[in-house]
């Protein structure tokens, strides 16, 4: 028997601290609340406002010791799957650079096995936030975008073959970079206008690598070609706007920006997911799909509620509440029982997520 059982629970009997057992879906099939979310008073109020009578709640089906052991085993397995995926991806990128040909069948297999499992792993968002990136940026980034595009796809109600294609498109979105001059790709200084033009050609190079492969759906190719297009037409390479952009590319664009910002923070110091969310919310207004972005931020903030963070003064604090509009900086409760509204105390930074 598994470590958890799910039981239907009347919404009137739901209390903060309970865990959602099965995803709660809206009328359009979008995920309103993911499995594994720890319910806060605010989320319970939301559920009541949605008019739901009953939701599935998760209960631990074993002793605490067994439960902790299984969580540790799950964390070990996640790390192993991630590192195996990274090793394989490294070989595929090197092959692409050497032979100017993409190992499509191998990438397809990777997307459908190890990465598919990672998108279904409990705590995958915290895992990626806490991850130390040891390898090449493009490798980590491609893998993370693939995983998180799958996660956001599921939150948006994408299923079956479409979801598998989305994960593969995310994995291959930057493969065109394998054909870009390595000196430009790894240049630490600011790129010249000419070099920037070369870099901005990578979506077309990626599309061309896939063009002759008839087994892949056009959606996969369009996710690769259009992931730098922006809703207001300010993107590249074709300056498409709004409805001209395929929804795979809209999903990958959001995840691409989110992962680039979280990794930026890794180089500077530790990751504060809330400042990333805040930036995504404000700076990208009008540029990324607003509805998709709202679903992403809603689910990420629900996911982070109940998690423990370390403040820059060293104190540990639990996230207890999110503003439903900004989804950015939460109210936290510190270990010495002080409630702090981080929206009103912008000088207090969160240094890291310390809880999976
Ligand atoms: Fe890219």
GROMACS .gro file of C-alpha atoms and ligand atoms in nm:
model
  357
    1UNK     CA    1   0.000   0.000   0.000
    2UNK     CA    2   0.130   0.352  -0.080
    3UNK     CA    3   0.238   0.610   0.172
    4UNK     CA    4  -0.081   0.815   0.122
    5UNK     CA    5  -0.449   0.742   0.092
    6UNK     CA    6  -0.700   0.997  -0.036
    7UNK     CA    7  -1.042   1.043   0.118
    8UNK     CA    8  -1.328   1.269   0.006
    9UNK     CA    9  -1.391   1.540   0.263
   10UNK     CA   10  -1.681   1.781   0.297
   11UNK     CA   11  -1.548   2.136   0.243
   12UNK     CA   12  -1.715   2.243   0.571
   13UNK     CA   13  -1.490   1.997   0.758
   14UNK     CA   14  -1.166   2.100   0.584
   15UNK     CA   15  -0.914   2.275   0.812
   16UNK     CA   16  -0.578   2.448   0.748
   17UNK     CA   17  -0.286   2.206   0.733
   18UNK     CA   18  -0.473   1.934   0.539
   19UNK     CA   19  -0.319   1.826   0.208
   20UNK     CA   20  -0.505   1.813  -0.126
   21UNK     CA   21  -0.525   1.448  -0.242
   22UNK     CA   22  -0.636   1.490  -0.604
   23UNK     CA   23  -0.619   1.796  -0.833
   24UNK     CA   24  -0.921   2.027  -0.809
   25UNK     CA   25  -1.032   2.116  -1.162
   26UNK     CA   26  -1.230   2.418  -1.286
   27UNK     CA   27  -1.510   2.394  -1.545
   28UNK     CA   28  -1.258   2.443  -1.829
   29UNK     CA   29  -1.039   2.155  -1.709
   30UNK     CA   30  -0.771   2.388  -1.567
   31UNK     CA   31  -0.614   2.290  -1.238
   32UNK     CA   32  -0.735   2.524  -0.963
   33UNK     CA   33  -0.543   2.340  -0.690
   34UNK     CA   34  -0.273   2.078  -0.741
   35UNK     CA   35  -0.235   1.752  -0.557
   36UNK     CA   36  -0.001   1.795  -0.259
   37UNK     CA   37  -0.096   2.158  -0.182
   38UNK     CA   38  -0.118   2.223   0.192
   39UNK     CA   39  -0.441   2.409   0.263
   40UNK     CA   40  -0.432   2.747   0.434
   41UNK     CA   41  -0.734   2.940   0.564
   42UNK     CA   42  -0.716   3.159   0.254
   43UNK     CA   43  -0.720   2.864   0.012
   44UNK     CA   44  -1.013   2.709   0.203
   45UNK     CA   45  -1.203   3.038   0.157
   46UNK     CA   46  -1.126   3.022  -0.217
   47UNK     CA   47  -1.260   2.666  -0.236
   48UNK     CA   48  -1.579   2.777  -0.060
   49UNK     CA   49  -1.616   3.069  -0.304
   50UNK     CA   50  -1.579   2.831  -0.599
   51UNK     CA   51  -1.893   2.657  -0.467
   52UNK     CA   52  -1.730   2.316  -0.420
   53UNK     CA   53  -1.902   2.083  -0.172
   54UNK     CA   54  -1.630   1.820  -0.144
   55UNK     CA   55  -1.257   1.775  -0.217
   56UNK     CA   56  -1.017   1.483  -0.182
   57UNK     CA   57  -0.781   1.506   0.112
   58UNK     CA   58  -0.457   1.314   0.153
   59UNK     CA   59  -0.383   1.116   0.466
   60UNK     CA   60  -0.060   0.945   0.566
   61UNK     CA   61  -0.114   0.572   0.563
   62UNK     CA   62   0.176   0.466   0.780
   63UNK     CA   63   0.399   0.552   1.073
   64UNK     CA   64   0.584   0.883   1.076
   65UNK     CA   65   0.920   0.700   1.061
   66UNK     CA   66   0.819   0.509   0.746
   67UNK     CA   67   0.685   0.832   0.598
   68UNK     CA   68   1.012   1.020   0.655
   69UNK     CA   69   1.207   0.728   0.508
   70UNK     CA   70   0.989   0.732   0.196
   71UNK     CA   71   1.031   1.109   0.157
   72UNK     CA   72   1.409   1.067   0.181
   73UNK     CA   73   1.395   0.786  -0.075
   74UNK     CA   74   1.180   1.004  -0.303
   75UNK     CA   75   1.434   1.292  -0.275
   76UNK     CA   76   1.722   1.054  -0.354
   77UNK     CA   77   1.535   0.913  -0.655
   78UNK     CA   78   1.455   1.266  -0.782
   79UNK     CA   79   1.820   1.369  -0.764
   80UNK     CA   80   1.926   1.047  -0.941
   81UNK     CA   81   1.667   1.094  -1.220
   82UNK     CA   82   1.772   1.457  -1.264
   83UNK     CA   83   2.144   1.378  -1.282
   84UNK     CA   84   2.088   1.086  -1.522
   85UNK     CA   85   1.880   1.312  -1.746
   86UNK     CA   86   2.152   1.578  -1.740
   87UNK     CA   87   2.423   1.324  -1.833
   88UNK     CA   88   2.218   1.199  -2.130
   89UNK     CA   89   2.134   1.550  -2.244
   90UNK     CA   90   2.502   1.647  -2.234
   91UNK     CA   91   2.581   1.363  -2.480
   92UNK     CA   92   2.289   1.462  -2.711
   93UNK     CA   93   2.396   1.828  -2.721
   94UNK     CA   94   2.758   1.730  -2.794
   95UNK     CA   95   2.638   1.501  -3.076
   96UNK     CA   96   2.426   1.783  -3.220
   97UNK     CA   97   2.724   2.021  -3.214
   98UNK     CA   98   2.952   1.764  -3.377
   99UNK     CA   99   2.723   1.613  -3.642
  100UNK     CA  100   2.481   1.909  -3.696
  101UNK     CA  101   2.201   1.660  -3.645
  102UNK     CA  102   1.966   1.617  -3.352
  103UNK     CA  103   1.936   1.283  -3.168
  104UNK     CA  104   1.556   1.307  -3.186
  105UNK     CA  105   1.479   0.944  -3.095
  106UNK     CA  106   1.704   0.959  -2.785
  107UNK     CA  107   1.555   1.292  -2.674
  108UNK     CA  108   1.204   1.156  -2.731
  109UNK     CA  109   1.286   0.859  -2.507
  110UNK     CA  110   1.437   1.083  -2.238
  111UNK     CA  111   1.132   1.314  -2.239
  112UNK     CA  112   0.893   1.020  -2.211
  113UNK     CA  113   1.075   0.835  -1.933
  114UNK     CA  114   1.293   1.018  -1.679
  115UNK     CA  115   1.162   1.370  -1.747
  116UNK     CA  116   0.800   1.251  -1.753
  117UNK     CA  117   0.862   1.104  -1.405
  118UNK     CA  118   1.022   1.427  -1.282
  119UNK     CA  119   0.715   1.634  -1.385
  120UNK     CA  120   0.507   1.403  -1.161
  121UNK     CA  121   0.743   1.420  -0.862
  122UNK     CA  122   0.616   1.573  -0.538
  123UNK     CA  123   0.827   1.874  -0.442
  124UNK     CA  124   0.985   1.915  -0.788
  125UNK     CA  125   0.948   2.296  -0.777
  126UNK     CA  126   1.139   2.325  -0.448
  127UNK     CA  127   1.394   2.074  -0.577
  128UNK     CA  128   1.465   2.293  -0.881
  129UNK     CA  129   1.476   2.610  -0.668
  130UNK     CA  130   1.733   2.457  -0.432
  131UNK     CA  131   1.935   2.292  -0.706
  132UNK     CA  132   2.301   2.381  -0.734
  133UNK     CA  133   2.379   2.412  -1.105
  134UNK     CA  134   2.717   2.255  -1.160
  135UNK     CA  135   2.704   2.200  -1.534
  136UNK     CA  136   2.668   2.409  -1.845
  137UNK     CA  137   2.384   2.665  -1.825
  138UNK     CA  138   2.206   2.551  -2.145
  139UNK     CA  139   2.194   2.190  -2.024
  140UNK     CA  140   2.038   2.269  -1.686
  141UNK     CA  141   1.810   2.524  -1.847
  142UNK     CA  142   1.684   2.284  -2.118
  143UNK     CA  143   1.612   2.015  -1.862
  144UNK     CA  144   1.440   2.253  -1.618
  145UNK     CA  145   1.227   2.410  -1.894
  146UNK     CA  146   1.120   2.065  -2.008
  147UNK     CA  147   1.017   1.959  -1.656
  148UNK     CA  148   0.841   2.285  -1.569
  149UNK     CA  149   0.667   2.316  -1.909
  150UNK     CA  150   0.518   1.974  -1.827
  151UNK     CA  151   0.414   2.095  -1.480
  152UNK     CA  152   0.253   2.415  -1.616
  153UNK     CA  153   0.096   2.216  -1.902
  154UNK     CA  154  -0.074   1.992  -1.645
  155UNK     CA  155  -0.193   2.294  -1.448
  156UNK     CA  156  -0.345   2.425  -1.773
  157UNK     CA  157  -0.527   2.097  -1.838
  158UNK     CA  158  -0.296   1.964  -2.114
  159UNK     CA  159  -0.299   1.581  -2.114
  160UNK     CA  160  -0.194   1.265  -2.303
  161UNK     CA  161   0.006   1.296  -2.625
  162UNK     CA  162  -0.011   1.679  -2.618
  163UNK     CA  163   0.153   1.685  -2.274
  164UNK     CA  164   0.427   1.446  -2.387
  165UNK     CA  165   0.488   1.662  -2.696
  166UNK     CA  166   0.505   1.976  -2.481
  167UNK     CA  167   0.771   1.818  -2.253
  168UNK     CA  168   0.975   1.721  -2.563
  169UNK     CA  169   0.935   2.068  -2.717
  170UNK     CA  170   1.059   2.222  -2.388
  171UNK     CA  171   1.358   1.985  -2.390
  172UNK     CA  172   1.453   2.084  -2.745
  173UNK     CA  173   1.362   2.455  -2.728
  174UNK     CA  174   1.724   2.574  -2.718
  175UNK     CA  175   1.889   2.297  -2.922
  176UNK     CA  176   1.960   2.555  -3.195
  177UNK     CA  177   2.221   2.694  -2.951
  178UNK     CA  178   2.428   2.379  -3.016
  179UNK     CA  179   2.491   2.525  -3.364
  180UNK     CA  180   2.585   2.872  -3.240
  181UNK     CA  181   2.958   2.958  -3.229
  182UNK     CA  182   3.076   2.841  -2.884
  183UNK     CA  183   3.274   3.164  -2.832
  184UNK     CA  184   2.956   3.369  -2.871
  185UNK     CA  185   2.747   3.124  -2.665
  186UNK     CA  186   2.988   3.130  -2.369
  187UNK     CA  187   3.101   3.492  -2.397
  188UNK     CA  188   3.092   3.639  -2.046
  189UNK     CA  189   3.087   4.001  -2.168
  190UNK     CA  190   2.806   4.190  -2.337
  191UNK     CA  191   2.741   4.067  -2.692
  192UNK     CA  192   2.799   4.301  -2.987
  193UNK     CA  193   2.506   4.381  -3.218
  194UNK     CA  194   2.629   4.124  -3.471
  195UNK     CA  195   2.678   3.856  -3.201
  196UNK     CA  196   2.332   3.925  -3.062
  197UNK     CA  197   2.188   3.872  -3.409
  198UNK     CA  198   2.364   3.535  -3.429
  199UNK     CA  199   2.228   3.435  -3.085
  200UNK     CA  200   1.878   3.543  -3.181
  201UNK     CA  201   1.889   3.304  -3.474
  202UNK     CA  202   1.888   2.996  -3.244
  203UNK     CA  203   1.507   2.936  -3.261
  204UNK     CA  204   1.533   2.909  -3.641
  205UNK     CA  205   1.835   2.678  -3.617
  206UNK     CA  206   1.640   2.460  -3.372
  207UNK     CA  207   1.337   2.455  -3.604
  208UNK     CA  208   1.554   2.357  -3.899
  209UNK     CA  209   1.708   2.070  -3.702
  210UNK     CA  210   1.356   1.928  -3.663
  211UNK     CA  211   1.201   2.028  -3.996
  212UNK     CA  212   1.269   1.703  -4.179
  213UNK     CA  213   1.154   1.480  -3.899
  214UNK     CA  214   0.801   1.387  -4.002
  215UNK     CA  215   0.735   1.179  -3.690
  216UNK     CA  216   0.727   1.489  -3.471
  217UNK     CA  217   0.414   1.703  -3.451
  218UNK     CA  218   0.422   2.059  -3.586
  219UNK     CA  219   0.335   2.177  -3.233
  220UNK     CA  220   0.677   2.056  -3.109
  221UNK     CA  221   0.853   2.249  -3.389
  222UNK     CA  222   0.647   2.565  -3.327
  223UNK     CA  223   0.726   2.552  -2.953
  224UNK     CA  224   1.095   2.561  -3.050
  225UNK     CA  225   1.061   2.825  -3.324
  226UNK     CA  226   0.838   3.068  -3.135
  227UNK     CA  227   0.957   3.052  -2.771
  228UNK     CA  228   1.109   3.404  -2.788
  229UNK     CA  229   0.805   3.563  -2.954
  230UNK     CA  230   0.609   3.802  -2.731
  231UNK     CA  231   0.236   3.876  -2.715
  232UNK     CA  232   0.292   4.244  -2.807
  233UNK     CA  233   0.506   4.159  -3.113
  234UNK     CA  234   0.832   4.267  -2.947
  235UNK     CA  235   0.993   3.921  -2.962
  236UNK     CA  236   1.198   3.737  -3.224
  237UNK     CA  237   1.271   3.591  -3.477
  238UNK     CA  238   0.944   3.655  -3.668
  239UNK     CA  239   0.790   3.931  -3.450
  240UNK     CA  240   0.465   3.737  -3.419
  241UNK     CA  241   0.198   3.856  -3.178
  242UNK     CA  242  -0.093   3.724  -2.969
  243UNK     CA  243  -0.297   3.461  -3.154
  244UNK     CA  244  -0.019   3.395  -3.408
  245UNK     CA  245   0.188   3.227  -3.135
  246UNK     CA  246   0.131   2.855  -3.068
  247UNK     CA  247   0.030   2.775  -2.709
  248UNK     CA  248   0.335   2.546  -2.664
  249UNK     CA  249   0.556   2.850  -2.731
  250UNK     CA  250   0.352   3.065  -2.488
  251UNK     CA  251   0.399   2.805  -2.211
  252UNK     CA  252   0.772   2.759  -2.285
  253UNK     CA  253   0.822   3.140  -2.291
  254UNK     CA  254   0.689   3.176  -1.935
  255UNK     CA  255   0.900   2.888  -1.803
  256UNK     CA  256   1.206   3.006  -2.001
  257UNK     CA  257   1.192   3.346  -1.828
  258UNK     CA  258   1.114   3.197  -1.483
  259UNK     CA  259   1.407   2.953  -1.501
  260UNK     CA  260   1.648   3.214  -1.636
  261UNK     CA  261   1.559   3.445  -1.347
  262UNK     CA  262   1.591   3.175  -1.078
  263UNK     CA  263   1.928   3.067  -1.216
  264UNK     CA  264   2.048   3.429  -1.226
  265UNK     CA  265   1.981   3.447  -0.857
  266UNK     CA  266   2.183   3.128  -0.807
  267UNK     CA  267   2.494   3.295  -0.944
  268UNK     CA  268   2.444   3.608  -0.732
  269UNK     CA  269   2.332   3.453  -0.406
  270UNK     CA  270   2.056   3.214  -0.306
  271UNK     CA  271   1.712   3.195  -0.463
  272UNK     CA  272   1.424   3.413  -0.355
  273UNK     CA  273   1.132   3.272  -0.555
  274UNK     CA  274   0.908   3.561  -0.454
  275UNK     CA  275   1.120   3.831  -0.614
  276UNK     CA  276   1.120   3.617  -0.931
  277UNK     CA  277   0.741   3.592  -0.922
  278UNK     CA  278   0.714   3.966  -0.860
  279UNK     CA  279   0.936   4.045  -1.158
  280UNK     CA  280   0.755   3.799  -1.383
  281UNK     CA  281   0.426   3.959  -1.285
  282UNK     CA  282   0.527   4.321  -1.342
  283UNK     CA  283   0.801   4.335  -1.605
  284UNK     CA  284   0.645   4.086  -1.842
  285UNK     CA  285   0.298   4.244  -1.842
  286UNK     CA  286   0.167   4.246  -2.202
  287UNK     CA  287   0.454   4.030  -2.325
  288UNK     CA  288   0.357   3.684  -2.202
  289UNK     CA  289   0.014   3.520  -2.211
  290UNK     CA  290  -0.173   3.675  -1.917
  291UNK     CA  291  -0.407   3.381  -1.856
  292UNK     CA  292  -0.129   3.120  -1.862
  293UNK     CA  293   0.086   3.341  -1.640
  294UNK     CA  294  -0.198   3.383  -1.387
  295UNK     CA  295  -0.241   3.002  -1.365
  296UNK     CA  296   0.136   2.962  -1.318
  297UNK     CA  297   0.162   3.224  -1.044
  298UNK     CA  298  -0.154   3.104  -0.865
  299UNK     CA  299  -0.028   2.745  -0.853
  300UNK     CA  300   0.330   2.838  -0.759
  301UNK     CA  301   0.208   3.058  -0.473
  302UNK     CA  302  -0.034   2.787  -0.353
  303UNK     CA  303   0.254   2.542  -0.372
  304UNK     CA  304   0.482   2.767  -0.166
  305UNK     CA  305   0.221   2.824   0.107
  306UNK     CA  306   0.317   2.620   0.412
  307UNK     CA  307   0.680   2.590   0.298
  308UNK     CA  308   0.966   2.706   0.520
  309UNK     CA  309   1.209   2.978   0.408
  310UNK     CA  310   1.519   3.134   0.559
  311UNK     CA  311   1.512   3.513   0.593
  312UNK     CA  312   1.832   3.711   0.536
  313UNK     CA  313   1.859   3.774   0.912
  314UNK     CA  314   1.891   3.396   0.960
  315UNK     CA  315   1.543   3.333   1.101
  316UNK     CA  316   1.331   3.049   0.962
  317UNK     CA  317   0.978   3.147   0.861
  318UNK     CA  318   0.672   2.966   0.729
  319UNK     CA  319   0.474   3.109   0.437
  320UNK     CA  320   0.119   3.147   0.569
  321UNK     CA  321  -0.067   3.371   0.326
  322UNK     CA  322  -0.048   3.518  -0.025
  323UNK     CA  323  -0.211   3.830  -0.160
  324UNK     CA  324  -0.445   3.689  -0.427
  325UNK     CA  325  -0.371   3.981  -0.663
  326UNK     CA  326   0.006   4.016  -0.661
  327UNK     CA  327   0.101   3.654  -0.577
  328UNK     CA  328   0.439   3.799  -0.500
  329UNK     CA  329   0.554   3.855  -0.143
  330UNK     CA  330   0.364   3.661   0.123
  331UNK     CA  331   0.288   3.703   0.491
  332UNK     CA  332   0.524   3.479   0.684
  333UNK     CA  333   0.534   3.355   1.045
  334UNK     CA  334   0.880   3.343   1.197
  335UNK     CA  335   1.008   3.081   1.440
  336UNK     CA  336   0.966   3.338   1.721
  337UNK     CA  337   0.598   3.370   1.619
  338UNK     CA  338   0.613   3.712   1.456
  339UNK     CA  339   0.385   3.767   1.154
  340UNK     CA  340   0.553   3.976   0.883
  341UNK     CA  341   0.384   4.106   0.568
  342UNK     CA  342   0.672   4.101   0.319
  343UNK     CA  343   0.475   4.322   0.080
  344UNK     CA  344   0.496   4.602   0.337
  345UNK     CA  345   0.849   4.516   0.448
  346UNK     CA  346   1.037   4.518   0.120
  347UNK     CA  347   1.373   4.538   0.297
  348UNK     CA  348   1.330   4.188   0.440
  349UNK     CA  349   1.466   3.933   0.191
  350UNK     CA  350   1.405   3.562   0.167
  351UNK     CA  351   1.738   3.389   0.118
  352UNK     CA  352   1.628   3.036   0.038
  353UNK     CA  353   1.359   2.773   0.038
  354UNK     CA  354   1.458   2.516   0.298
  355UNK     CA  355   1.162   2.280   0.283
  356UNK     CA  356   1.069   2.032   0.012
  357LIG    FE1  357   1.595   3.033  -2.633
   0.00000   0.00000   0.00000
